[in-house]
Amino acid sequence: LEQRYSKDQILEMYLNETDYGQDSRGVAAAAETYFHKPVQQLDLAQAAMIAGLPLGTNRFDPNADPGAATDRRNYVLDRMAQLGKITNTQARAAEAEPLVAYPKTVTIQAPHFVFYVLNQLKALYGEQAVENNGMTVRTTLDLTKQNAAQQIVQNQIARLAPHHVSNGGLVSLEPGTGDIISMVGSVDYNAPGFGAVNVVTSKLQPGSSFKPFAYVTAFEKGWNGSTQVQDEPIALPNGDGTMYVPQDYDGRWRGNVTLRRALANSLNIPAIHVLQYAGIPDTLKTATDMGVTGLGDPSQYGLSVVLGAADVMPIDMATAYAAFANNGTKVAPRAILAVTDRYSKDITKHDQPAPKQVLDPKYAYMITSILSDNGARTEEFGANSPLKLSRPDAAKTGTTNDFRDNWTVGYTPNLATAVWVGNNDHSAMTGVDGITGAAPIWHDYMEQALADMPVQDFTMPAGDTATKVCSQDGGLANPWDTNTYTEVFPTDQPLTRQCSSFGFTITQNSDQSQPGNNTALPNWPFINQPPPFYKRLF
């Protein structure tokens, strides 16, 4: 080329022929695509963004990842300043300019999923092979369920528009295989400014949907659904001289509550006590083992992490909750089933990690038992909330305390789904929480997606035992107690604490090795029947 053409001619060909993403060949097409203006009218910041695109047109697409695109643009500007092509003042001014680009109108079906698969293919086979080798790709997507999911998300976001809600996302997968059935990355891929961003693979704060990771860690350490903690005002030091004063969502204080009641009704103060017992490092390790990526160093988190003060991706939350449904076995998400080349030769690369047992089935089921207990959550959510399906299900909501994010994540034995609702600019919604924002999407999608599947109930594993306990304090139910429920305990950690129906706790032994046992009192003669003089009190 250099023997035949001048440097300027080579640069001209490069600028006219290079791929700049979104089907744009050359800088003139890129200027029209991203900024709706002729290339001669681009300002310095816009030109720098386009100049940085060829290194990775998907990675630095401003509509798919504004942060990465901004970083890449600023790198170009810094290099221009270093080379003396612009001044430092010009560079800083251009870097301060907000990056606003238009997405190319896309008419393909399930666009966020398609580009999710495309990025995986490029990572596996290389960009040139994907673009030039005529691949045929068979994916996991169920297009009927996908179209239903997209419509359900759009309908709910339209209903919530008066509450300053503009976007939502959904991802659904099979717990046993990890196969992604549906992926809605935004309310509309072509929505200006945010539509092309895939919220399913974006870092967002999970609110209370993070709590089950702390609870299951506490269960591994000996607590159970009948263990009691205090729901009362607390103030905790932040380490910087200020105090952290969490509150329950409804502003009430309930005193002693069992962990079943606390988790089912998403009580915040008990969750903090659970995290104090479980430990932040171990809780984050549990979440990571179950599929939540990128949590980083545990030392950067405080107790508020159990209320959602961490950034997670919806697809990771669906994966982690699927592990609960899958008896503690984590299966990585899968989008690609098979790939053939232009000659119909199978060139599939199976890169999905092997399934991994990350929880003992007995502890996974203890969480499922609570999250599927519609009676236990009725206190806060009502008997007929959107968390209740026409078949057995387990579900958890999440709302950040400033109403910037709300979630519903839940599962049946054969489908796990995570839903997020909010705004891409992280502005606060008005009076919308997980049960009113995300839960209706979750409910309607799950009902439709499961309609052609057999009804399955959750099966208690051999390591668990169901025991009748009293609702008052989770102790072993007395024969005369009519206010009882069934709690699940590890078979090797049976409950020995008697219900304190008379205002004090009566136990049959002084074994303190069993978690949650109260200090034993002497063996009363009426241990198995109420004394006559107490009958008058009830």
Short mmCIF file of N, CA, C and O in Angstrom, two decimals, residues 15 28-29 34 47 53 55 65 114 190 241 270 292 294 327 352 435 455 493 497 502 514-515 528 532:
data_model
loop_
_atom_site.label_atom_id
_atom_site.label_comp_id
_atom_site.label_asym_id
_atom_site.label_seq_id
_atom_site.Cartn_x
_atom_site.Cartn_y
_atom_site.Cartn_z
N LEU A 15 -10.48 5.89 6.90
CA LEU A 15 -11.61 6.66 7.45
C LEU A 15 -12.90 6.38 6.69
O LEU A 15 -13.99 6.53 7.25
N ALA A 28 -18.09 9.15 7.98
CA ALA A 28 -19.27 9.92 7.57
C ALA A 28 -20.55 9.20 8.00
O ALA A 28 -21.48 9.81 8.54
N ALA A 29 -20.59 7.88 7.77
CA ALA A 29 -21.75 7.09 8.18
C ALA A 29 -21.87 7.07 9.71
O ALA A 29 -22.97 7.14 10.26
N TYR A 34 -24.50 8.06 14.86
CA TYR A 34 -24.42 8.34 16.28
C TYR A 34 -24.87 9.75 16.66
O TYR A 34 -25.35 9.97 17.78
N ALA A 47 -15.95 13.81 17.65
CA ALA A 47 -14.94 13.23 16.75
C ALA A 47 -14.04 12.25 17.50
O ALA A 47 -13.68 11.19 16.97
N LEU A 53 -13.74 4.24 18.35
CA LEU A 53 -14.62 3.09 18.18
C LEU A 53 -13.98 1.86 17.54
O LEU A 53 -14.28 0.73 17.94
N LEU A 55 -11.40 0.19 17.86
CA LEU A 55 -10.74 -0.77 18.75
C LEU A 55 -11.73 -1.83 19.26
O LEU A 55 -11.35 -2.96 19.54
N ASP A 65 -22.76 0.83 26.29
CA ASP A 65 -21.99 1.04 27.51
C ASP A 65 -21.47 2.46 27.53
O ASP A 65 -20.33 2.72 27.12
N VAL A 114 -29.64 -10.83 21.21
CA VAL A 114 -28.83 -11.07 20.02
C VAL A 114 -27.42 -10.49 20.21
O VAL A 114 -26.42 -11.15 19.91
N ASN A 190 -34.72 0.77 20.89
CA ASN A 190 -34.52 1.98 20.09
C ASN A 190 -34.84 3.27 20.84
O ASN A 190 -34.80 4.36 20.24
N GLY A 241 -17.29 8.58 62.17
CA GLY A 241 -17.86 9.48 63.16
C GLY A 241 -19.36 9.64 63.07
O GLY A 241 -19.98 10.20 63.97
N PRO A 270 -33.87 -6.96 61.57
CA PRO A 270 -33.46 -8.35 61.75
C PRO A 270 -32.41 -8.80 60.73
O PRO A 270 -31.51 -9.58 61.08
N VAL A 292 -23.11 -14.40 41.89
CA VAL A 292 -23.04 -12.94 41.85
C VAL A 292 -21.59 -12.53 41.64
O VAL A 292 -20.72 -12.83 42.48
N GLY A 294 -18.28 -9.83 40.69
CA GLY A 294 -17.78 -8.47 40.82
C GLY A 294 -18.02 -7.80 42.15
O GLY A 294 -17.98 -6.57 42.22
N ASN A 327 -31.56 -26.97 44.33
CA ASN A 327 -31.03 -27.70 45.50
C ASN A 327 -29.58 -27.35 45.79
O ASN A 327 -28.79 -28.21 46.18
N GLN A 352 -19.26 -23.45 28.83
CA GLN A 352 -20.03 -23.29 30.06
C GLN A 352 -19.37 -24.10 31.18
O GLN A 352 -19.11 -25.30 31.03
N ILE A 435 -42.91 -4.44 45.18
CA ILE A 435 -44.19 -5.14 45.08
C ILE A 435 -45.12 -4.46 44.09
O ILE A 435 -46.00 -5.10 43.51
N VAL A 455 -47.08 -28.49 36.66
CA VAL A 455 -46.96 -27.91 37.99
C VAL A 455 -46.06 -28.78 38.84
O VAL A 455 -46.27 -30.00 38.94
N GLN A 493 -29.76 -31.09 63.35
CA GLN A 493 -29.83 -29.97 64.29
C GLN A 493 -31.28 -29.78 64.73
O GLN A 493 -31.90 -28.75 64.49
N ARG A 497 -35.94 -26.35 71.88
CA ARG A 497 -36.49 -25.25 72.67
C ARG A 497 -38.01 -25.29 72.65
O ARG A 497 -38.63 -25.30 71.59
N PHE A 502 -46.42 -19.28 78.19
CA PHE A 502 -46.87 -18.65 79.44
C PHE A 502 -46.00 -17.45 79.80
O PHE A 502 -45.97 -17.02 80.94
N GLN A 514 -27.38 -26.48 70.78
CA GLN A 514 -28.32 -26.29 69.70
C GLN A 514 -28.58 -24.80 69.49
O GLN A 514 -28.94 -24.10 70.44
N PRO A 515 -28.37 -24.28 68.30
CA PRO A 515 -28.56 -22.84 68.05
C PRO A 515 -29.98 -22.40 68.38
O PRO A 515 -30.95 -23.08 68.08
N ASN A 528 -46.02 -31.11 79.39
CA ASN A 528 -46.80 -31.52 78.23
C ASN A 528 -48.28 -31.18 78.34
O ASN A 528 -49.07 -31.59 77.50
N PRO A 532 -53.96 -26.18 85.55
CA PRO A 532 -55.33 -25.62 85.64
C PRO A 532 -55.36 -24.12 85.88
O PRO A 532 -56.16 -23.41 85.32
#
